[in-house]
Amino acid sequence: LLALMGYVRLSPSDPVRWHVLPKGVEEGPGAGYALRRIAGGPDPLADPADFARACLSLALGDLREAARQAGPVFFDRSAIDALANLDWMGCAVPDVGPLGYHQTVLFAPPWAEIFATDAERRHGFEAAVAEHDMLSKAYPARGYNLVPLPKDPVADRVNFVRDHVAGLAAARQPS
């Protein structure tokens, strides 16, 4: 089982995005964030198409690595994000076949009250809304079911994620 999740910032000051994950659930790397930490990698603002292709390559590698994990793995970005960005830019979109992510996607909506830019997130809120709108079409077009994360206090959001993870795990248990 691989679970997929959009970026979640639990609060403006929360640098640890995945402290909500229960024991036995792993966090997969975010391709875009990992690429921005590599010296000499493509810059998303200077060459967005090259950046999206590099994100796709890294995301596919991360997915192969995650398939070797014993339990669920959460990703804050996926190959679908990169494919959707390539399509949106009018670039050739490679046929990558079935990806193997869980069909349920916990999807974080843009939330102005907690949105913040930093060294890795240099785009503004309007760009985040546009990307959300694009991805909210791209995932269902590939057969994924979006479950929006509530715009609730941190503790409630943590419980929401944990409850969904527990529900997915329970659904996988033989009856």
mmCIF file of C-alpha atoms in Angstrom:
data_model
loop_
_atom_site.group_PDB
_atom_site.id
_atom_site.type_symbol
_atom_site.label_atom_id
_atom_site.label_comp_id
_atom_site.label_asym_id
_atom_site.label_seq_id
_atom_site.Cartn_x
_atom_site.Cartn_y
_atom_site.Cartn_z
ATOM 1 C CA LEU A 1 0.000 0.000 0.000
ATOM 2 C CA LEU A 2 1.334 3.387 -0.948
ATOM 3 C CA ALA A 3 -0.572 6.401 0.264
ATOM 4 C CA LEU A 4 -0.216 9.714 -1.453
ATOM 5 C CA MET A 5 -0.683 13.123 0.061
ATOM 6 C CA GLY A 6 -0.455 16.703 -1.097
ATOM 7 C CA TYR A 7 1.752 19.142 0.744
ATOM 8 C CA VAL A 8 0.474 19.871 4.222
ATOM 9 C CA ARG A 9 1.700 22.767 6.283
ATOM 10 C CA LEU A 10 0.027 22.293 9.627
ATOM 11 C CA SER A 11 0.819 25.809 10.737
ATOM 12 C CA PRO A 12 3.014 28.667 9.463
ATOM 13 C CA SER A 13 5.762 27.787 11.935
ATOM 14 C CA ASP A 14 5.659 23.996 11.473
ATOM 15 C CA PRO A 15 8.830 22.841 9.684
ATOM 16 C CA VAL A 16 8.133 19.174 10.453
ATOM 17 C CA ARG A 17 5.288 18.324 8.129
ATOM 18 C CA TRP A 18 4.899 14.641 8.878
ATOM 19 C CA HIS A 19 4.945 14.398 12.659
ATOM 20 C CA VAL A 20 1.330 13.323 12.237
ATOM 21 C CA LEU A 21 2.217 9.920 10.821
ATOM 22 C CA PRO A 22 1.618 6.950 13.074
ATOM 23 C CA LYS A 23 4.299 4.396 13.855
ATOM 24 C CA GLY A 24 5.055 2.134 10.898
ATOM 25 C CA VAL A 25 4.180 4.743 8.266
ATOM 26 C CA GLU A 26 7.087 6.183 6.333
ATOM 27 C CA GLU A 27 7.487 9.575 4.694
ATOM 28 C CA GLY A 28 8.642 9.557 1.097
ATOM 29 C CA PRO A 29 10.778 12.434 -0.077
ATOM 30 C CA GLY A 30 9.276 15.286 -2.044
ATOM 31 C CA ALA A 31 10.963 15.355 -5.441
ATOM 32 C CA GLY A 32 10.778 19.115 -5.900
ATOM 33 C CA TYR A 33 12.132 19.878 -2.469
ATOM 34 C CA ALA A 34 14.919 17.333 -2.850
ATOM 35 C CA LEU A 35 15.933 18.756 -6.237
ATOM 36 C CA ARG A 36 16.154 22.278 -4.876
ATOM 37 C CA ARG A 37 18.657 21.072 -2.305
ATOM 38 C CA ILE A 38 20.954 19.621 -4.999
ATOM 39 C CA ALA A 39 23.555 22.128 -6.160
ATOM 40 C CA GLY A 40 23.298 22.729 -9.886
ATOM 41 C CA GLY A 41 19.850 21.179 -10.234
ATOM 42 C CA PRO A 42 17.214 22.806 -12.439
ATOM 43 C CA ASP A 43 15.581 25.942 -11.086
ATOM 44 C CA PRO A 44 11.763 25.806 -11.144
ATOM 45 C CA LEU A 45 11.460 29.496 -11.941
ATOM 46 C CA ALA A 46 14.205 29.704 -14.576
ATOM 47 C CA ASP A 47 13.388 26.439 -16.403
ATOM 48 C CA PRO A 48 10.093 24.973 -15.192
ATOM 49 C CA ALA A 49 9.919 22.274 -17.876
ATOM 50 C CA ASP A 50 13.395 20.942 -17.087
ATOM 51 C CA PHE A 51 12.542 21.100 -13.400
ATOM 52 C CA ALA A 52 9.289 19.131 -13.962
ATOM 53 C CA ARG A 53 11.154 16.454 -15.974
ATOM 54 C CA ALA A 54 13.763 16.163 -13.206
ATOM 55 C CA CYS A 55 10.984 15.940 -10.591
ATOM 56 C CA LEU A 56 9.320 13.173 -12.602
ATOM 57 C CA SER A 57 12.528 11.179 -12.788
ATOM 58 C CA LEU A 58 13.166 11.569 -9.073
ATOM 59 C CA ALA A 59 9.526 10.813 -8.160
ATOM 60 C CA LEU A 60 9.554 7.597 -10.199
ATOM 61 C CA GLY A 61 12.743 6.522 -8.435
ATOM 62 C CA ASP A 62 11.225 7.380 -5.055
ATOM 63 C CA LEU A 63 8.156 5.327 -5.949
ATOM 64 C CA ARG A 64 10.293 2.293 -6.829
ATOM 65 C CA GLU A 65 12.156 2.668 -3.532
ATOM 66 C CA ALA A 66 8.908 3.046 -1.571
ATOM 67 C CA ALA A 67 7.547 -0.159 -3.096
ATOM 68 C CA ARG A 68 10.241 -1.993 -1.118
ATOM 69 C CA GLN A 69 8.966 -0.589 2.196
ATOM 70 C CA ALA A 70 6.898 -2.849 4.447
ATOM 71 C CA GLY A 71 4.127 -0.367 5.219
ATOM 72 C CA PRO A 72 2.465 2.718 3.806
ATOM 73 C CA VAL A 73 4.627 5.567 2.559
ATOM 74 C CA PHE A 74 3.393 9.150 2.339
ATOM 75 C CA PHE A 75 4.610 11.501 -0.359
ATOM 76 C CA ASP A 76 4.191 15.247 -0.299
ATOM 77 C CA ARG A 77 4.513 15.289 -4.096
ATOM 78 C CA SER A 78 4.192 12.600 -6.732
ATOM 79 C CA ALA A 79 4.962 11.749 -10.319
ATOM 80 C CA ILE A 80 1.413 12.899 -11.088
ATOM 81 C CA ASP A 81 2.318 16.444 -10.061
ATOM 82 C CA ALA A 82 5.234 16.465 -12.501
ATOM 83 C CA LEU A 83 3.173 14.914 -15.312
ATOM 84 C CA ALA A 84 0.393 17.463 -14.768
ATOM 85 C CA ASN A 85 2.891 20.314 -14.820
ATOM 86 C CA LEU A 86 4.435 19.072 -18.065
ATOM 87 C CA ASP A 87 0.976 18.847 -19.618
ATOM 88 C CA TRP A 88 -0.002 22.319 -18.352
ATOM 89 C CA MET A 89 3.172 23.786 -19.913
ATOM 90 C CA GLY A 90 2.400 22.123 -23.249
ATOM 91 C CA CYS A 91 5.407 19.781 -23.044
ATOM 92 C CA ALA A 92 5.489 16.172 -24.146
ATOM 93 C CA VAL A 93 4.100 13.981 -21.370
ATOM 94 C CA PRO A 94 5.766 10.578 -21.197
ATOM 95 C CA ASP A 95 3.670 7.455 -20.779
ATOM 96 C CA VAL A 96 4.818 6.128 -17.426
ATOM 97 C CA GLY A 97 2.124 3.457 -17.144
ATOM 98 C CA PRO A 98 0.357 2.656 -13.872
ATOM 99 C CA LEU A 99 2.064 4.290 -10.941
ATOM 100 C CA GLY A 100 0.920 2.176 -7.996
ATOM 101 C CA TYR A 101 -0.050 4.934 -5.599
ATOM 102 C CA HIS A 102 -3.034 4.243 -3.375
ATOM 103 C CA GLN A 103 -6.225 5.460 -5.033
ATOM 104 C CA THR A 104 -7.062 7.674 -2.037
ATOM 105 C CA VAL A 105 -5.235 11.000 -2.059
ATOM 106 C CA LEU A 106 -5.326 13.170 1.032
ATOM 107 C CA PHE A 107 -5.281 16.528 -0.702
ATOM 108 C CA ALA A 108 -4.319 19.763 1.026
ATOM 109 C CA PRO A 109 -6.215 22.806 -0.229
ATOM 110 C CA PRO A 110 -4.508 26.191 -0.381
ATOM 111 C CA TRP A 111 -5.009 28.010 2.879
ATOM 112 C CA ALA A 112 -4.107 31.695 2.897
ATOM 113 C CA GLU A 113 -3.922 31.941 6.694
ATOM 114 C CA ILE A 114 -1.052 29.444 6.938
ATOM 115 C CA PHE A 115 0.585 29.898 3.527
ATOM 116 C CA ALA A 116 4.186 31.056 3.701
ATOM 117 C CA THR A 117 7.045 31.371 1.272
ATOM 118 C CA ASP A 118 10.553 30.219 2.069
ATOM 119 C CA ALA A 119 13.770 29.320 0.241
ATOM 120 C CA GLU A 120 12.105 26.292 -1.356
ATOM 121 C CA ARG A 121 8.594 27.713 -1.850
ATOM 122 C CA ARG A 122 9.219 30.941 -3.711
ATOM 123 C CA HIS A 123 5.884 31.262 -5.505
ATOM 124 C CA GLY A 124 2.974 33.252 -4.137
ATOM 125 C CA PHE A 125 -0.412 32.163 -2.896
ATOM 126 C CA GLU A 126 -2.091 32.796 -6.259
ATOM 127 C CA ALA A 127 0.302 30.320 -7.901
ATOM 128 C CA ALA A 128 -0.493 27.803 -5.153
ATOM 129 C CA VAL A 129 -4.213 28.168 -5.883
ATOM 130 C CA ALA A 130 -3.634 27.718 -9.623
ATOM 131 C CA GLU A 131 -1.537 24.602 -8.991
ATOM 132 C CA HIS A 132 -4.187 23.210 -6.644
ATOM 133 C CA ASP A 133 -6.849 23.745 -9.307
ATOM 134 C CA MET A 134 -4.698 21.995 -11.922
ATOM 135 C CA LEU A 135 -3.911 19.037 -9.651
ATOM 136 C CA SER A 136 -7.527 18.724 -8.484
ATOM 137 C CA LYS A 137 -8.306 17.780 -12.102
ATOM 138 C CA ALA A 138 -5.137 15.785 -12.834
ATOM 139 C CA TYR A 139 -5.518 13.249 -10.011
ATOM 140 C CA PRO A 140 -9.150 12.282 -10.745
ATOM 141 C CA ALA A 141 -8.304 12.093 -14.468
ATOM 142 C CA ARG A 142 -5.851 9.330 -13.523
ATOM 143 C CA GLY A 143 -8.412 7.515 -11.359
ATOM 144 C CA TYR A 144 -7.522 8.873 -7.920
ATOM 145 C CA ASN A 145 -10.090 9.907 -5.306
ATOM 146 C CA LEU A 146 -9.343 13.202 -3.608
ATOM 147 C CA VAL A 147 -10.062 13.571 0.096
ATOM 148 C CA PRO A 148 -9.590 17.228 1.045
ATOM 149 C CA LEU A 149 -7.864 17.919 4.311
ATOM 150 C CA PRO A 150 -9.980 20.135 6.540
ATOM 151 C CA LYS A 151 -8.966 23.689 7.319
ATOM 152 C CA ASP A 152 -9.093 22.969 11.024
ATOM 153 C CA PRO A 153 -6.770 23.437 13.998
ATOM 154 C CA VAL A 154 -3.573 21.384 13.932
ATOM 155 C CA ALA A 155 -4.778 18.734 16.387
ATOM 156 C CA ASP A 156 -7.914 18.120 14.330
ATOM 157 C CA ARG A 157 -5.909 17.842 11.101
ATOM 158 C CA VAL A 158 -3.521 15.398 12.770
ATOM 159 C CA ASN A 159 -6.460 13.260 13.893
ATOM 160 C CA PHE A 160 -8.006 13.446 10.414
ATOM 161 C CA VAL A 161 -4.811 12.103 8.813
ATOM 162 C CA ARG A 162 -4.332 9.422 11.470
ATOM 163 C CA ASP A 163 -7.957 8.295 11.147
ATOM 164 C CA HIS A 164 -7.589 7.973 7.378
ATOM 165 C CA VAL A 165 -4.355 6.010 7.691
ATOM 166 C CA ALA A 166 -5.993 3.704 10.252
ATOM 167 C CA GLY A 167 -9.011 3.286 7.963
ATOM 168 C CA LEU A 168 -6.814 2.380 4.996
ATOM 169 C CA ALA A 169 -4.875 -0.122 7.101
ATOM 170 C CA ALA A 170 -8.076 -1.676 8.458
ATOM 171 C CA ALA A 171 -9.483 -2.025 4.931
ATOM 172 C CA ARG A 172 -6.406 -4.025 3.936
ATOM 173 C CA GLN A 173 -6.770 -6.561 6.767
ATOM 174 C CA PRO A 174 -8.182 -9.945 5.716
ATOM 175 C CA SER A 175 -11.654 -10.537 7.058
#
